[in-house]
JSON list of C-alpha atoms in Angstrom, two decimals:
[
{"chain": "H", "resi": 119, "resn": "UNK", "atom": "CA", "xyz": [49.94, 9.13, -41.76]},
{"chain": "H", "resi": 120, "resn": "UNK", "atom": "CA", "xyz": [52.63, 7.30, -41.07]},
{"chain": "H", "resi": 121, "resn": "UNK", "atom": "CA", "xyz": [54.70, 9.59, -38.81]},
{"chain": "H", "resi": 122, "resn": "UNK", "atom": "CA", "xyz": [51.57, 10.78, -36.77]},
{"chain": "H", "resi": 123, "resn": "UNK", "atom": "CA", "xyz": [49.48, 7.02, -36.91]},
{"chain": "H", "resi": 124, "resn": "UNK", "atom": "CA", "xyz": [51.18, 4.60, -37.87]},
{"chain": "H", "resi": 125, "resn": "UNK", "atom": "CA", "xyz": [52.60, 2.56, -40.66]},
{"chain": "H", "resi": 126, "resn": "UNK", "atom": "CA", "xyz": [50.28, 1.69, -44.04]},
{"chain": "H", "resi": 127, "resn": "UNK", "atom": "CA", "xyz": [50.85, -1.81, -44.35]},
{"chain": "H", "resi": 128, "resn": "UNK", "atom": "CA", "xyz": [50.22, -2.37, -47.99]},
{"chain": "H", "resi": 129, "resn": "UNK", "atom": "CA", "xyz": [52.58, -1.95, -50.76]},
{"chain": "H", "resi": 130, "resn": "UNK", "atom": "CA", "xyz": [49.97, 0.47, -52.90]},
{"chain": "H", "resi": 131, "resn": "UNK", "atom": "CA", "xyz": [47.15, 3.35, -52.84]},
{"chain": "H", "resi": 132, "resn": "UNK", "atom": "CA", "xyz": [45.11, 4.06, -55.59]},
{"chain": "H", "resi": 133, "resn": "UNK", "atom": "CA", "xyz": [44.22, 7.43, -55.53]},
{"chain": "H", "resi": 134, "resn": "UNK", "atom": "CA", "xyz": [41.53, 8.48, -58.22]},
{"chain": "H", "resi": 135, "resn": "UNK", "atom": "CA", "xyz": [40.01, 11.80, -59.25]},
{"chain": "H", "resi": 136, "resn": "UNK", "atom": "CA", "xyz": [36.80, 11.68, -60.21]},
{"chain": "H", "resi": 137, "resn": "UNK", "atom": "CA", "xyz": [36.33, 13.31, -63.70]},
{"chain": "H", "resi": 138, "resn": "UNK", "atom": "CA", "xyz": [33.57, 16.74, -63.99]},
{"chain": "H", "resi": 139, "resn": "UNK", "atom": "CA", "xyz": [30.66, 15.11, -64.25]},
{"chain": "H", "resi": 140, "resn": "UNK", "atom": "CA", "xyz": [30.92, 12.51, -61.66]},
{"chain": "H", "resi": 141, "resn": "UNK", "atom": "CA", "xyz": [31.29, 14.35, -58.58]},
{"chain": "H", "resi": 142, "resn": "UNK", "atom": "CA", "xyz": [28.93, 11.49, -56.79]},
{"chain": "H", "resi": 143, "resn": "UNK", "atom": "CA", "xyz": [31.90, 9.58, -57.36]},
{"chain": "H", "resi": 144, "resn": "UNK", "atom": "CA", "xyz": [33.90, 11.44, -55.36]},
{"chain": "H", "resi": 145, "resn": "UNK", "atom": "CA", "xyz": [35.11, 11.72, -51.49]},
{"chain": "H", "resi": 146, "resn": "UNK", "atom": "CA", "xyz": [34.73, 7.50, -51.14]},
{"chain": "H", "resi": 147, "resn": "UNK", "atom": "CA", "xyz": [36.65, 5.14, -49.40]},
{"chain": "H", "resi": 148, "resn": "UNK", "atom": "CA", "xyz": [37.43, 1.83, -50.00]},
{"chain": "H", "resi": 149, "resn": "UNK", "atom": "CA", "xyz": [40.64, -0.68, -49.20]},
{"chain": "H", "resi": 150, "resn": "UNK", "atom": "CA", "xyz": [43.49, 0.67, -50.95]},
{"chain": "H", "resi": 151, "resn": "UNK", "atom": "CA", "xyz": [41.65, 2.50, -53.08]},
{"chain": "H", "resi": 152, "resn": "UNK", "atom": "CA", "xyz": [40.01, 6.48, -52.64]},
{"chain": "H", "resi": 153, "resn": "UNK", "atom": "CA", "xyz": [38.14, 8.44, -54.77]},
{"chain": "H", "resi": 154, "resn": "UNK", "atom": "CA", "xyz": [38.58, 12.67, -54.81]},
{"chain": "H", "resi": 155, "resn": "UNK", "atom": "CA", "xyz": [37.37, 15.16, -56.91]},
{"chain": "H", "resi": 156, "resn": "UNK", "atom": "CA", "xyz": [38.60, 18.55, -57.84]},
{"chain": "H", "resi": 157, "resn": "UNK", "atom": "CA", "xyz": [35.43, 21.02, -57.81]},
{"chain": "H", "resi": 158, "resn": "UNK", "atom": "CA", "xyz": [34.78, 22.95, -61.09]},
{"chain": "H", "resi": 159, "resn": "UNK", "atom": "CA", "xyz": [35.56, 25.93, -61.19]},
{"chain": "H", "resi": 160, "resn": "UNK", "atom": "CA", "xyz": [38.91, 25.28, -59.68]},
{"chain": "H", "resi": 161, "resn": "UNK", "atom": "CA", "xyz": [40.70, 28.47, -57.64]},
{"chain": "H", "resi": 162, "resn": "UNK", "atom": "CA", "xyz": [43.90, 28.51, -56.51]},
{"chain": "H", "resi": 163, "resn": "UNK", "atom": "CA", "xyz": [42.87, 29.85, -53.01]},
{"chain": "H", "resi": 164, "resn": "UNK", "atom": "CA", "xyz": [40.69, 26.86, -52.41]},
{"chain": "H", "resi": 165, "resn": "UNK", "atom": "CA", "xyz": [41.25, 23.61, -51.48]},
{"chain": "H", "resi": 166, "resn": "UNK", "atom": "CA", "xyz": [38.44, 21.15, -51.12]},
{"chain": "H", "resi": 167, "resn": "UNK", "atom": "CA", "xyz": [40.27, 18.83, -53.57]},
{"chain": "H", "resi": 168, "resn": "UNK", "atom": "CA", "xyz": [43.61, 18.60, -51.11]},
{"chain": "H", "resi": 169, "resn": "UNK", "atom": "CA", "xyz": [40.95, 18.30, -48.07]},
{"chain": "H", "resi": 170, "resn": "UNK", "atom": "CA", "xyz": [38.89, 15.58, -49.41]},
{"chain": "H", "resi": 171, "resn": "UNK", "atom": "CA", "xyz": [41.75, 13.79, -50.39]},
{"chain": "H", "resi": 172, "resn": "UNK", "atom": "CA", "xyz": [43.27, 13.80, -46.99]},
{"chain": "H", "resi": 173, "resn": "UNK", "atom": "CA", "xyz": [39.84, 12.61, -45.33]},
{"chain": "H", "resi": 174, "resn": "UNK", "atom": "CA", "xyz": [39.53, 9.77, -47.55]},
{"chain": "H", "resi": 175, "resn": "UNK", "atom": "CA", "xyz": [43.38, 8.80, -47.13]},
{"chain": "H", "resi": 176, "resn": "UNK", "atom": "CA", "xyz": [42.43, 8.77, -43.30]},
{"chain": "H", "resi": 177, "resn": "UNK", "atom": "CA", "xyz": [39.77, 6.14, -43.80]},
{"chain": "H", "resi": 178, "resn": "UNK", "atom": "CA", "xyz": [42.33, 3.67, -44.82]},
{"chain": "H", "resi": 179, "resn": "UNK", "atom": "CA", "xyz": [43.47, 4.03, -40.88]},
{"chain": "H", "resi": 180, "resn": "UNK", "atom": "CA", "xyz": [40.47, 4.16, -39.03]},
{"chain": "H", "resi": 181, "resn": "UNK", "atom": "CA", "xyz": [37.94, 2.70, -41.24]},
{"chain": "H", "resi": 182, "resn": "UNK", "atom": "CA", "xyz": [40.19, 0.23, -43.32]},
{"chain": "H", "resi": 183, "resn": "UNK", "atom": "CA", "xyz": [42.99, -0.88, -40.94]},
{"chain": "H", "resi": 184, "resn": "UNK", "atom": "CA", "xyz": [40.87, 0.02, -37.51]},
{"chain": "H", "resi": 185, "resn": "UNK", "atom": "CA", "xyz": [37.69, -1.97, -38.57]},
{"chain": "H", "resi": 186, "resn": "UNK", "atom": "CA", "xyz": [35.93, 0.66, -36.90]},
{"chain": "H", "resi": 187, "resn": "UNK", "atom": "CA", "xyz": [32.07, 0.55, -37.79]},
{"chain": "H", "resi": 188, "resn": "UNK", "atom": "CA", "xyz": [30.72, 3.71, -39.08]},
{"chain": "H", "resi": 189, "resn": "UNK", "atom": "CA", "xyz": [27.35, 2.21, -38.57]},
{"chain": "H", "resi": 190, "resn": "UNK", "atom": "CA", "xyz": [27.53, 1.18, -34.86]},
{"chain": "H", "resi": 191, "resn": "UNK", "atom": "CA", "xyz": [30.14, 4.01, -33.54]},
{"chain": "H", "resi": 192, "resn": "UNK", "atom": "CA", "xyz": [30.50, 6.64, -36.41]},
{"chain": "H", "resi": 193, "resn": "UNK", "atom": "CA", "xyz": [32.55, 9.22, -34.59]},
{"chain": "H", "resi": 194, "resn": "UNK", "atom": "CA", "xyz": [35.53, 6.73, -34.21]},
{"chain": "H", "resi": 195, "resn": "UNK", "atom": "CA", "xyz": [36.10, 6.98, -37.90]},
{"chain": "H", "resi": 196, "resn": "UNK", "atom": "CA", "xyz": [34.67, 10.38, -39.34]},
{"chain": "H", "resi": 197, "resn": "UNK", "atom": "CA", "xyz": [35.27, 12.35, -36.14]},
{"chain": "H", "resi": 198, "resn": "UNK", "atom": "CA", "xyz": [38.75, 10.98, -35.54]},
{"chain": "H", "resi": 199, "resn": "UNK", "atom": "CA", "xyz": [39.46, 11.11, -39.02]},
{"chain": "H", "resi": 200, "resn": "UNK", "atom": "CA", "xyz": [38.28, 14.89, -39.65]},
{"chain": "H", "resi": 201, "resn": "UNK", "atom": "CA", "xyz": [40.57, 15.94, -36.35]},
{"chain": "H", "resi": 202, "resn": "UNK", "atom": "CA", "xyz": [43.62, 14.07, -37.98]},
{"chain": "H", "resi": 203, "resn": "UNK", "atom": "CA", "xyz": [42.57, 15.52, -41.38]},
{"chain": "H", "resi": 204, "resn": "UNK", "atom": "CA", "xyz": [42.64, 19.06, -40.09]},
{"chain": "H", "resi": 205, "resn": "UNK", "atom": "CA", "xyz": [45.95, 18.27, -38.72]},
{"chain": "H", "resi": 206, "resn": "UNK", "atom": "CA", "xyz": [47.43, 17.25, -41.60]},
{"chain": "H", "resi": 207, "resn": "UNK", "atom": "CA", "xyz": [45.75, 20.28, -43.69]},
{"chain": "H", "resi": 208, "resn": "UNK", "atom": "CA", "xyz": [47.08, 23.05, -41.03]},
{"chain": "H", "resi": 209, "resn": "UNK", "atom": "CA", "xyz": [50.71, 21.12, -40.90]},
{"chain": "H", "resi": 210, "resn": "UNK", "atom": "CA", "xyz": [50.90, 21.26, -45.00]},
{"chain": "H", "resi": 211, "resn": "UNK", "atom": "CA", "xyz": [49.20, 25.08, -45.45]},
{"chain": "H", "resi": 212, "resn": "UNK", "atom": "CA", "xyz": [49.43, 26.25, -42.32]},
{"chain": "H", "resi": 213, "resn": "UNK", "atom": "CA", "xyz": [46.80, 26.73, -38.89]},
{"chain": "H", "resi": 214, "resn": "UNK", "atom": "CA", "xyz": [44.80, 29.49, -40.76]},
{"chain": "H", "resi": 215, "resn": "UNK", "atom": "CA", "xyz": [45.32, 28.98, -43.80]},
{"chain": "H", "resi": 216, "resn": "UNK", "atom": "CA", "xyz": [44.33, 24.82, -44.50]},
{"chain": "H", "resi": 217, "resn": "UNK", "atom": "CA", "xyz": [40.83, 25.03, -46.09]},
{"chain": "H", "resi": 218, "resn": "UNK", "atom": "CA", "xyz": [41.30, 28.32, -47.81]},
{"chain": "H", "resi": 219, "resn": "UNK", "atom": "CA", "xyz": [43.55, 31.70, -48.27]},
{"chain": "H", "resi": 220, "resn": "UNK", "atom": "CA", "xyz": [42.99, 34.39, -50.14]},
{"chain": "H", "resi": 221, "resn": "UNK", "atom": "CA", "xyz": [44.37, 37.69, -49.14]},
{"chain": "H", "resi": 222, "resn": "UNK", "atom": "CA", "xyz": [43.00, 38.63, -45.89]},
{"chain": "H", "resi": 223, "resn": "UNK", "atom": "CA", "xyz": [40.52, 36.16, -45.91]},
{"chain": "H", "resi": 224, "resn": "UNK", "atom": "CA", "xyz": [41.57, 32.72, -44.48]},
{"chain": "H", "resi": 225, "resn": "UNK", "atom": "CA", "xyz": [39.92, 29.65, -42.96]},
{"chain": "H", "resi": 226, "resn": "UNK", "atom": "CA", "xyz": [41.17, 26.54, -41.10]},
{"chain": "H", "resi": 227, "resn": "UNK", "atom": "CA", "xyz": [39.85, 23.67, -42.32]},
{"chain": "H", "resi": 228, "resn": "UNK", "atom": "CA", "xyz": [38.53, 22.63, -38.98]},
{"chain": "H", "resi": 229, "resn": "UNK", "atom": "CA", "xyz": [37.07, 25.85, -38.73]},
{"chain": "H", "resi": 230, "resn": "UNK", "atom": "CA", "xyz": [35.54, 27.09, -42.15]},
{"chain": "H", "resi": 231, "resn": "UNK", "atom": "CA", "xyz": [34.20, 23.10, -42.56]},
{"chain": "H", "resi": 232, "resn": "UNK", "atom": "CA", "xyz": [32.56, 22.38, -39.13]},
{"chain": "H", "resi": 233, "resn": "UNK", "atom": "CA", "xyz": [31.82, 25.78, -37.54]},
{"chain": "H", "resi": 234, "resn": "UNK", "atom": "CA", "xyz": [29.08, 26.84, -39.40]},
{"chain": "H", "resi": 235, "resn": "UNK", "atom": "CA", "xyz": [28.12, 23.21, -39.73]},
{"chain": "H", "resi": 236, "resn": "UNK", "atom": "CA", "xyz": [28.18, 23.12, -35.67]},
{"chain": "H", "resi": 237, "resn": "UNK", "atom": "CA", "xyz": [26.65, 26.30, -34.72]},
{"chain": "H", "resi": 238, "resn": "UNK", "atom": "CA", "xyz": [23.53, 26.29, -37.73]},
{"chain": "H", "resi": 239, "resn": "UNK", "atom": "CA", "xyz": [22.51, 22.70, -36.40]},
{"chain": "H", "resi": 240, "resn": "UNK", "atom": "CA", "xyz": [22.33, 22.57, -32.90]},
{"chain": "H", "resi": 241, "resn": "UNK", "atom": "CA", "xyz": [21.78, 19.11, -31.66]},
{"chain": "H", "resi": 242, "resn": "UNK", "atom": "CA", "xyz": [20.65, 16.90, -28.31]},
{"chain": "H", "resi": 243, "resn": "UNK", "atom": "CA", "xyz": [21.87, 13.60, -29.63]},
{"chain": "H", "resi": 244, "resn": "UNK", "atom": "CA", "xyz": [24.56, 12.08, -27.69]},
{"chain": "H", "resi": 245, "resn": "UNK", "atom": "CA", "xyz": [27.60, 11.13, -29.85]},
{"chain": "H", "resi": 246, "resn": "UNK", "atom": "CA", "xyz": [28.08, 7.60, -29.13]},
{"chain": "H", "resi": 247, "resn": "UNK", "atom": "CA", "xyz": [25.51, 6.13, -30.81]},
{"chain": "H", "resi": 248, "resn": "UNK", "atom": "CA", "xyz": [24.41, 4.07, -33.68]},
{"chain": "H", "resi": 249, "resn": "UNK", "atom": "CA", "xyz": [23.77, 5.91, -36.73]},
{"chain": "H", "resi": 250, "resn": "UNK", "atom": "CA", "xyz": [20.10, 4.60, -36.85]},
{"chain": "H", "resi": 251, "resn": "UNK", "atom": "CA", "xyz": [19.16, 6.12, -33.72]},
{"chain": "H", "resi": 252, "resn": "UNK", "atom": "CA", "xyz": [20.18, 9.98, -34.73]},
{"chain": "H", "resi": 253, "resn": "UNK", "atom": "CA", "xyz": [17.24, 11.95, -34.79]},
{"chain": "H", "resi": 254, "resn": "UNK", "atom": "CA", "xyz": [18.43, 13.39, -38.45]},
{"chain": "H", "resi": 255, "resn": "UNK", "atom": "CA", "xyz": [20.82, 13.41, -41.14]},
{"chain": "H", "resi": 256, "resn": "UNK", "atom": "CA", "xyz": [22.04, 16.75, -40.08]},
{"chain": "H", "resi": 257, "resn": "UNK", "atom": "CA", "xyz": [22.03, 15.52, -36.68]},
{"chain": "H", "resi": 258, "resn": "UNK", "atom": "CA", "xyz": [24.29, 12.54, -37.61]},
{"chain": "H", "resi": 259, "resn": "UNK", "atom": "CA", "xyz": [26.60, 14.71, -39.22]},
{"chain": "H", "resi": 260, "resn": "UNK", "atom": "CA", "xyz": [27.03, 17.30, -36.18]},
{"chain": "H", "resi": 261, "resn": "UNK", "atom": "CA", "xyz": [28.03, 14.82, -33.88]},
{"chain": "H", "resi": 262, "resn": "UNK", "atom": "CA", "xyz": [29.77, 12.32, -35.83]},
{"chain": "H", "resi": 263, "resn": "UNK", "atom": "CA", "xyz": [32.31, 14.69, -37.69]},
{"chain": "H", "resi": 264, "resn": "UNK", "atom": "CA", "xyz": [32.13, 18.32, -36.21]},
{"chain": "H", "resi": 265, "resn": "UNK", "atom": "CA", "xyz": [31.23, 17.15, -32.07]},
{"chain": "H", "resi": 266, "resn": "UNK", "atom": "CA", "xyz": [34.33, 14.90, -32.26]},
{"chain": "H", "resi": 267, "resn": "UNK", "atom": "CA", "xyz": [36.77, 16.95, -34.06]},
{"chain": "H", "resi": 268, "resn": "UNK", "atom": "CA", "xyz": [35.67, 20.02, -31.65]},
{"chain": "H", "resi": 269, "resn": "UNK", "atom": "CA", "xyz": [36.75, 17.93, -28.51]},
{"chain": "H", "resi": 270, "resn": "UNK", "atom": "CA", "xyz": [39.87, 16.39, -30.19]},
{"chain": "H", "resi": 271, "resn": "UNK", "atom": "CA", "xyz": [40.91, 19.80, -30.67]},
{"chain": "H", "resi": 272, "resn": "UNK", "atom": "CA", "xyz": [40.33, 21.24, -27.40]},
{"chain": "H", "resi": 273, "resn": "UNK", "atom": "CA", "xyz": [42.23, 18.25, -26.17]},
{"chain": "H", "resi": 274, "resn": "UNK", "atom": "CA", "xyz": [45.22, 19.24, -28.43]},
{"chain": "H", "resi": 275, "resn": "UNK", "atom": "CA", "xyz": [45.06, 22.78, -27.07]},
{"chain": "H", "resi": 276, "resn": "UNK", "atom": "CA", "xyz": [44.98, 21.45, -23.38]},
{"chain": "H", "resi": 277, "resn": "UNK", "atom": "CA", "xyz": [47.40, 18.72, -23.60]},
{"chain": "H", "resi": 278, "resn": "UNK", "atom": "CA", "xyz": [49.46, 19.46, -27.09]},
{"chain": "H", "resi": 279, "resn": "UNK", "atom": "CA", "xyz": [50.56, 18.13, -30.37]},
{"chain": "H", "resi": 280, "resn": "UNK", "atom": "CA", "xyz": [52.85, 15.46, -29.17]},
{"chain": "H", "resi": 281, "resn": "UNK", "atom": "CA", "xyz": [50.44, 14.09, -26.45]},
{"chain": "H", "resi": 282, "resn": "UNK", "atom": "CA", "xyz": [47.72, 13.53, -29.14]},
{"chain": "H", "resi": 283, "resn": "UNK", "atom": "CA", "xyz": [50.11, 12.43, -31.71]},
{"chain": "H", "resi": 284, "resn": "UNK", "atom": "CA", "xyz": [51.03, 10.09, -28.77]},
{"chain": "H", "resi": 285, "resn": "UNK", "atom": "CA", "xyz": [47.53, 8.80, -28.08]},
{"chain": "H", "resi": 286, "resn": "UNK", "atom": "CA", "xyz": [46.41, 8.49, -31.87]},
{"chain": "H", "resi": 287, "resn": "UNK", "atom": "CA", "xyz": [49.52, 6.44, -32.57]},
{"chain": "H", "resi": 288, "resn": "UNK", "atom": "CA", "xyz": [48.29, 4.05, -29.08]},
{"chain": "H", "resi": 289, "resn": "UNK", "atom": "CA", "xyz": [45.09, 3.67, -30.42]},
{"chain": "H", "resi": 290, "resn": "UNK", "atom": "CA", "xyz": [46.42, 2.49, -33.81]},
{"chain": "H", "resi": 291, "resn": "UNK", "atom": "CA", "xyz": [48.52, 0.19, -32.65]}
]
């Protein structure tokens, strides 16, 4: 995040790995504190906890420092964060291996996590609107996470990774 978005200005970031039985507390963000969780059972080929951790750290930027208002325009927090989460996971694990990698079966964070939800829940809601105006929770999820992620992935394919990084840094500044 520091290299591609901007400098984290605080001296500390606390990451809490919630224990088994406290799964509802995992995957949340607060200023300078995030919660994550290890799925049970945990498999080496599955990277859910890494994905959640990257996503929640991303909220330190888009929700925390930029003060994106998730109730007014969720895509500015969840959508841009989902894009950067997928890009970071792809950089660490490989573009086709970031969500899971088991022999010949592998999937990227962007494809595995978002594509099924995107395709199984067609929505007509616009992306840019207050959270309370979405037709349903699934429409909110697709319009706030998946659709912006795929829009930004498409822009990255057209413009290139370096241009997207410059754009995200400019947005952050």
